[in-house]
């Protein structure tokens, strides 16, 4: 049975479920940052997914990327599956701006943390779930 890694659960807010993945928002207002977590047991790498799940993950990732582009209008969108600290497969989607505090360096380990306010979270979740409504389960 799928169980979300405790670190991912602590650091993020649930947005919704796609057919394959949970969509979560990292609770750091310094960078609009979402993760997709395939709801599969003991999967650490994309190539560990079967072929149909790989295709589904790519479709979900593209939908999240397009939504981030539409809502946040970043200068660059970083998409990555790193997993050095949290082994459970999760795909990061980070909106980056040339004026953010660690540009052009990656956000991992280089950006300070500042949680969203309840109002900010509600606004983002409303926008994101509205645009993703067709893909979310």
Coordinates of C-alpha atoms in Angstrom, one line a residue:
X1 CA 0.0 0.0 0.0
X2 CA 1.3 3.5 -0.9
X3 CA 2.6 5.5 2.0
X4 CA 4.0 9.1 1.6
X5 CA 7.5 9.7 2.9
X6 CA 7.3 11.6 6.2
X7 CA 9.6 14.3 5.0
X8 CA 7.5 15.0 2.0
X9 CA 4.4 15.0 4.1
X10 CA 5.9 17.5 6.6
X11 CA 7.3 19.8 3.9
X12 CA 4.3 20.0 1.6
X13 CA 0.6 20.5 1.3
X14 CA -1.7 18.1 -0.5
X15 CA -3.2 19.6 -3.7
X16 CA -4.9 16.6 -5.2
X17 CA -4.5 13.2 -6.8
X18 CA -3.9 12.4 -10.5
X19 CA -4.5 8.9 -11.7
X20 CA -0.9 8.0 -10.8
X21 CA 0.5 10.7 -8.6
X22 CA -0.2 12.9 -5.6
X23 CA 0.3 16.5 -6.4
X24 CA 1.8 18.5 -3.5
X25 CA 2.9 22.1 -2.9
X26 CA 6.1 22.6 -1.0
X27 CA 5.3 25.0 1.8
X28 CA 7.9 27.6 0.9
X29 CA 6.7 31.0 -0.4
X30 CA 10.3 31.7 -1.7
X31 CA 9.6 29.7 -4.8
X32 CA 6.4 28.2 -6.3
X33 CA 7.4 24.5 -6.0
X34 CA 5.3 21.5 -6.6
X35 CA 6.0 17.8 -6.5
X36 CA 4.4 14.8 -8.1
X37 CA 4.7 11.6 -6.1
X38 CA 3.7 8.4 -7.9
X39 CA 1.4 6.4 -5.6
X40 CA 3.4 3.2 -6.0
X41 CA 5.1 1.2 -3.3
X42 CA 8.9 1.1 -3.0
X43 CA 9.6 3.1 -6.2
X44 CA 12.8 5.2 -6.2
X45 CA 13.5 5.9 -9.8
X46 CA 11.4 6.6 -12.9
X47 CA 12.7 3.5 -14.6
X48 CA 11.3 1.4 -11.8
X49 CA 7.8 2.3 -13.0
X50 CA 6.2 0.1 -15.7
X51 CA 5.9 1.6 -19.1
X52 CA 2.3 2.8 -18.7
X53 CA 3.1 4.5 -15.4
X54 CA 6.1 6.2 -17.0
X55 CA 3.8 7.6 -19.7
X56 CA 1.2 8.7 -17.2
X57 CA 3.9 10.4 -15.1
X58 CA 5.1 12.3 -18.1
X59 CA 1.5 13.4 -18.9
X60 CA 0.9 14.5 -15.3
X61 CA 4.3 16.3 -15.3
X62 CA 3.5 18.2 -18.5
X63 CA 0.1 19.3 -17.1
X64 CA 1.7 20.5 -13.9
X65 CA 4.4 22.4 -15.9
X66 CA 1.9 24.0 -18.1
X67 CA -0.2 25.1 -15.1
X68 CA 2.8 26.5 -13.3
X69 CA 3.8 28.5 -16.5
X70 CA 0.2 29.9 -16.8
X71 CA -0.2 30.8 -13.1
X72 CA 3.3 31.9 -12.0
X73 CA 4.9 33.0 -15.3
X74 CA 8.4 32.0 -14.3
X75 CA 11.6 33.0 -16.1
X76 CA 12.6 29.3 -16.0
X77 CA 10.9 26.1 -14.9
X78 CA 13.1 23.5 -13.2
X79 CA 11.8 19.9 -13.3
X80 CA 13.9 17.2 -11.7
X81 CA 13.8 13.9 -9.9
X82 CA 16.7 13.9 -7.4
X83 CA 15.9 11.9 -4.4
X84 CA 19.3 11.9 -2.6
X85 CA 17.7 12.6 0.8
X86 CA 14.2 11.3 0.2
X87 CA 14.4 8.1 -1.7
X88 CA 10.7 7.8 -2.6
X89 CA 10.3 8.9 -6.2
X90 CA 9.0 12.5 -6.5
X91 CA 9.3 14.8 -9.4
X92 CA 10.0 18.5 -8.5
X93 CA 8.5 21.4 -10.6
X94 CA 10.0 24.7 -9.4
X95 CA 9.1 28.1 -10.9
X96 CA 12.3 30.1 -11.0
X97 CA 12.9 33.9 -11.4
X98 CA 16.0 35.7 -12.2
X99 CA 15.4 37.8 -9.0
X100 CA 15.0 34.9 -6.6
X101 CA 17.5 34.7 -3.8
X102 CA 19.6 31.8 -5.3
X103 CA 19.4 32.4 -9.0
X104 CA 21.0 30.9 -11.1
X105 CA 21.9 28.2 -8.6
X106 CA 19.5 25.3 -7.9
X107 CA 17.0 25.8 -5.1
X108 CA 18.0 22.5 -3.4
X109 CA 20.1 23.5 -0.3
X110 CA 20.4 27.1 -1.5
X111 CA 17.0 28.8 -0.7
X112 CA 15.8 29.8 2.7
X113 CA 12.4 28.6 3.9
X114 CA 9.3 30.8 4.6
X115 CA 5.9 29.2 4.9
X116 CA 2.9 30.4 3.0
X117 CA 0.2 32.2 5.0
X118 CA -3.2 30.5 5.1
X119 CA -4.5 33.1 2.6
X120 CA -1.7 32.6 0.2
X121 CA -2.1 28.8 0.4
X122 CA -5.8 29.1 -0.2
X123 CA -5.3 31.3 -3.3
X124 CA -2.6 29.1 -4.8
X125 CA -4.7 25.9 -4.2
X126 CA -7.8 27.5 -5.7
X127 CA -5.9 28.6 -8.9
X128 CA -4.0 25.3 -9.3
X129 CA -6.9 23.0 -8.6
X130 CA -9.1 25.1 -11.0
X131 CA -6.6 24.7 -13.9
X132 CA -5.9 21.0 -13.1
X133 CA -9.5 20.0 -12.5
X134 CA -9.7 17.8 -15.6
X135 CA -6.6 15.8 -14.6
X136 CA -7.1 15.5 -10.9
X137 CA -9.1 12.5 -9.6

